[in-house]
XYZ file of C-alpha atoms in Angstrom:
310
model
C -15.100 78.829 32.551
C -11.371 78.288 32.294
C -8.971 75.789 30.893
C -7.000 75.584 33.856
C -7.001 71.581 35.055
C -6.908 72.583 38.638
C -9.485 74.942 39.044
C -11.967 73.963 41.507
C -15.020 72.547 39.757
C -18.095 74.436 40.020
C -16.274 77.215 42.137
C -15.309 80.278 41.506
C -12.612 81.583 38.841
C -9.845 83.266 41.104
C -9.777 86.953 39.880
C -6.798 88.213 38.109
C -3.894 89.364 39.919
C -4.715 87.034 42.675
C -2.481 84.257 43.917
C -3.113 80.921 42.999
C -1.870 77.881 45.535
C 1.446 76.555 44.531
C 0.169 72.860 43.822
C -3.115 71.682 43.678
C -3.950 68.236 45.299
C -4.531 66.985 41.414
C -1.084 68.379 40.471
C 0.277 66.973 43.649
C -0.902 63.429 43.069
C -0.195 63.625 39.420
C 3.718 64.851 40.359
C 3.497 61.379 42.795
C 2.506 59.322 40.174
C 5.517 60.389 37.680
C 8.080 60.377 40.675
C 6.808 56.597 41.650
C 6.508 56.039 37.786
C 10.536 57.274 37.505
C 11.634 55.453 40.396
C 10.014 52.297 39.720
C 11.412 52.447 35.756
C 14.699 53.047 37.585
C 14.484 50.138 39.692
C 13.250 47.347 37.333
C 14.607 48.762 34.252
C 17.911 50.837 34.418
C 20.022 49.886 37.833
C 19.941 46.384 37.338
C 21.836 46.791 34.492
C 24.131 49.663 35.546
C 26.934 47.117 36.864
C 29.866 49.266 38.839
C 33.535 47.915 38.745
C 34.737 48.992 41.860
C 38.852 48.776 42.988
C 39.932 48.045 46.360
C 43.602 47.580 47.618
C 43.639 44.975 50.793
C 47.246 45.392 52.198
C 50.388 47.694 51.397
C 53.475 46.260 50.687
C 55.856 45.063 53.981
C 58.820 43.548 52.284
C 60.652 43.809 49.028
C 59.956 39.598 48.295
C 56.048 40.115 48.256
C 54.405 40.129 44.783
C 51.088 41.951 43.817
C 48.174 39.785 42.973
C 45.317 41.343 41.471
C 41.651 39.490 41.059
C 38.285 40.175 40.582
C 35.238 39.150 42.573
C 31.923 37.860 40.856
C 28.905 37.000 43.140
C 25.337 36.486 43.509
C 24.783 35.932 39.637
C 21.451 34.585 40.521
C 21.632 33.401 36.883
C 18.447 32.310 34.712
C 19.873 33.428 31.087
C 23.263 34.777 29.956
C 22.364 38.648 28.667
C 23.826 41.679 27.693
C 25.245 42.814 31.306
C 26.812 39.225 31.956
C 28.678 39.843 28.052
C 29.825 43.200 29.328
C 30.894 41.937 32.538
C 32.989 39.035 30.865
C 34.342 41.208 28.429
C 35.530 43.792 31.208
C 37.038 41.216 33.166
C 38.936 39.825 30.488
C 40.204 43.095 29.221
C 41.467 43.656 33.185
C 43.689 40.414 32.524
C 43.343 39.549 36.357
C 45.446 36.965 38.147
C 42.358 35.097 38.946
C 38.586 35.296 39.240
C 36.580 34.650 42.020
C 32.910 33.045 42.291
C 31.520 33.473 45.604
C 28.191 31.785 45.818
C 24.622 32.307 44.549
C 25.406 31.671 40.813
C 22.584 29.659 39.956
C 19.304 29.206 42.106
C 18.346 25.812 40.903
C 20.040 22.453 39.506
C 18.315 23.255 35.840
C 20.303 26.608 35.565
C 23.401 24.943 35.356
C 23.758 24.967 31.825
C 23.449 28.482 31.770
C 26.255 28.768 34.246
C 28.302 27.035 31.764
C 27.370 29.209 28.974
C 28.642 32.356 31.238
C 31.739 30.923 32.179
C 32.706 30.263 28.306
C 32.585 33.958 27.955
C 35.706 34.365 30.409
C 38.975 33.969 29.368
C 40.032 30.190 30.343
C 43.618 30.756 30.785
C 42.611 32.603 33.796
C 42.100 30.426 36.864
C 38.825 30.756 38.855
C 37.964 29.597 42.335
C 34.791 29.123 43.202
C 32.419 28.367 46.393
C 28.494 27.634 46.766
C 25.788 29.931 48.317
C 22.383 28.840 50.021
C 20.882 29.195 46.821
C 22.813 26.145 45.260
C 21.871 24.179 48.320
C 18.176 25.332 48.387
C 17.978 24.677 44.776
C 18.959 21.176 44.686
C 22.536 21.625 42.713
C 24.774 18.674 43.195
C 28.186 19.726 44.316
C 29.665 17.198 42.075
C 27.879 18.902 38.890
C 28.716 22.096 39.952
C 32.676 21.444 40.621
C 32.605 19.465 37.147
C 31.305 22.744 35.517
C 34.075 24.874 36.814
C 36.616 22.107 36.399
C 35.908 22.521 32.701
C 36.831 26.460 32.531
C 39.858 26.203 34.333
C 38.040 26.592 38.061
C 38.144 24.864 41.235
C 34.868 24.503 43.582
C 36.352 24.869 46.797
C 34.041 23.053 49.525
C 35.918 23.423 52.901
C 39.033 23.374 50.905
C 41.842 25.690 49.648
C 43.864 26.179 46.589
C 47.378 27.706 46.631
C 47.678 30.557 43.645
C 51.672 31.074 42.723
C 52.731 34.537 41.566
C 56.245 35.314 41.347
C 57.493 32.258 43.772
C 54.892 33.554 46.424
C 51.981 31.574 47.258
C 48.313 32.843 47.910
C 45.925 30.362 49.477
C 42.365 31.145 48.757
C 40.162 29.083 51.170
C 37.119 28.635 50.408
C 34.410 27.677 53.330
C 30.979 25.723 52.871
C 27.751 27.668 52.885
C 26.410 28.841 56.584
C 23.124 28.383 55.787
C 22.832 25.586 53.157
C 26.291 23.419 53.601
C 28.513 22.281 56.553
C 31.173 24.725 56.789
C 34.159 23.427 58.526
C 36.449 26.387 59.003
C 39.100 24.787 61.454
C 39.473 21.687 59.168
C 40.111 24.433 56.356
C 42.326 26.196 57.936
C 44.427 23.251 59.245
C 44.427 21.865 55.401
C 45.457 25.157 54.076
C 48.301 25.733 56.596
C 49.913 22.272 55.636
C 50.276 24.131 52.061
C 52.503 26.614 53.458
C 51.261 29.978 51.867
C 52.867 33.166 52.219
C 49.293 35.031 52.399
C 45.367 33.130 52.823
C 42.182 34.557 51.457
C 38.825 33.195 52.773
C 36.278 33.119 50.699
C 32.881 33.127 52.753
C 29.217 33.537 50.912
C 27.291 35.176 53.918
C 28.817 38.043 55.769
C 28.083 36.814 59.487
C 30.212 34.095 58.911
C 33.445 36.554 59.593
C 31.918 36.670 63.311
C 31.863 32.938 63.880
C 35.012 32.384 62.576
C 36.311 35.456 64.687
C 34.099 34.894 67.493
C 34.967 37.963 70.216
C 33.084 40.763 71.546
C 33.376 43.241 69.015
C 30.757 41.221 67.023
C 28.607 40.482 70.407
C 29.720 36.900 70.302
C 30.261 35.475 73.581
C 31.367 32.091 72.682
C 35.590 31.845 71.962
C 37.113 31.513 68.774
C 36.687 27.740 67.361
C 40.227 26.259 67.664
C 42.266 25.768 64.263
C 45.034 23.920 65.382
C 48.048 24.861 63.800
C 46.658 27.774 62.149
C 46.956 31.494 63.518
C 43.708 33.164 61.897
C 45.947 36.587 62.302
C 47.420 35.362 58.820
C 43.828 35.921 57.192
C 44.354 39.021 54.986
C 40.714 39.522 54.165
C 37.189 37.465 54.118
C 35.082 38.352 50.963
C 31.254 37.907 50.978
C 28.206 38.378 48.828
C 24.675 37.318 49.644
C 23.060 40.861 50.769
C 23.079 42.007 47.005
C 23.816 45.310 49.022
C 20.409 45.351 50.529
C 19.068 45.337 46.849
C 16.419 48.336 47.628
C 18.470 50.889 49.642
C 16.211 53.730 50.372
C 19.067 56.695 51.370
C 20.815 54.404 53.544
C 17.598 52.016 55.175
C 17.150 48.851 53.907
C 14.242 47.108 54.610
C 15.328 43.593 54.166
C 18.429 41.617 54.251
C 18.507 37.473 53.971
C 19.310 35.716 56.770
C 23.115 35.204 57.803
C 23.624 38.816 56.711
C 24.803 39.758 60.410
C 25.010 43.604 60.789
C 26.771 43.740 57.158
C 25.002 45.115 54.088
C 27.883 46.064 51.470
C 31.765 47.475 51.652
C 34.395 46.940 54.363
C 34.056 46.159 57.888
C 36.832 46.125 59.933
C 37.208 45.242 63.675
C 39.872 44.523 66.169
C 40.934 40.821 66.560
C 39.237 40.011 63.092
C 40.312 40.214 59.473
C 38.707 42.772 57.264
C 35.360 41.899 55.618
C 34.078 43.050 52.273
C 30.531 42.574 50.942
C 30.506 42.773 47.383
C 26.999 43.749 46.312
C 26.789 41.241 43.391
C 25.071 41.199 40.252
C 21.490 39.565 40.029
C 18.536 39.918 42.041
C 16.071 37.790 44.193
C 12.564 37.676 45.271
C 12.060 40.627 43.049
C 13.814 41.862 39.995
C 14.145 44.944 41.471
C 17.415 47.262 42.712
C 17.392 50.569 44.060
C 19.817 52.203 45.670
C 22.458 49.377 45.295
C 23.601 48.834 41.471
C 24.888 45.678 40.276
C 29.153 45.301 41.612
C 32.129 43.039 40.282
C 34.649 43.520 42.766
C 38.335 44.181 41.448
C 41.026 43.669 44.563
C 45.118 44.049 44.205
C 47.133 42.304 47.150
C 50.551 41.828 48.192
C 51.311 38.679 49.069
């Protein structure tokens, strides 16, 4: 008899010097199970906590009077409780000392989690301005926009629902335009743009939770959208430097470039930069949290850090 686990049951022992198969069915299954366990462990335990801070430049300086502004995008927290990951993120953002912080929707999934959002915001430097929009999850979770706005206001923040705020830097003004959510809200792009134009800012930045919203704003053949752009009197859409979105979680599960599931209103977008003629550049941030299943694979959490000339 042999003590080899892969010897055929009841069969002859291979003679000395003979070559046995490279891998048996039992060993193959064992290796497969070990690999699946490793992937599962990474997806459930490791990758969801491995946050990446990515760096991006939105534009280049074109005139000497322009001033540089640096800001951070935090999106898709899907916050249930404040943990070590969130404390690390807040500490790093505070260390970076950005001019402001953006929260681009799906911060909480239901109204019962608003106290956790307050606990998170308390970790960020109160002196740093914050601008926020709502995502579909806030609406689907019954969050009252007045309550949400009040929480952001407590921590030097503003909730922008089809509204804009002008951030001043060195005598220059950047209008941050927040659009209501494409799935759960009532977005009014033209109205928001007109109100922003009245403030006379030097540059414009659009926050839209769902990436497909960019296509609706800049409808043209490049996006396969046949309808003409919705008119926005007194506002030239070419003045928008960039559109920042979240919503997709970068696919959340990304198998060598294939993303099995994307939420509605993602459009053709998963993560990263997207540029097309006749439209502002779009950046889709992978965000922090998870939905449906508590897993991330091939798409670790992300906080995006931007510089921009205004």
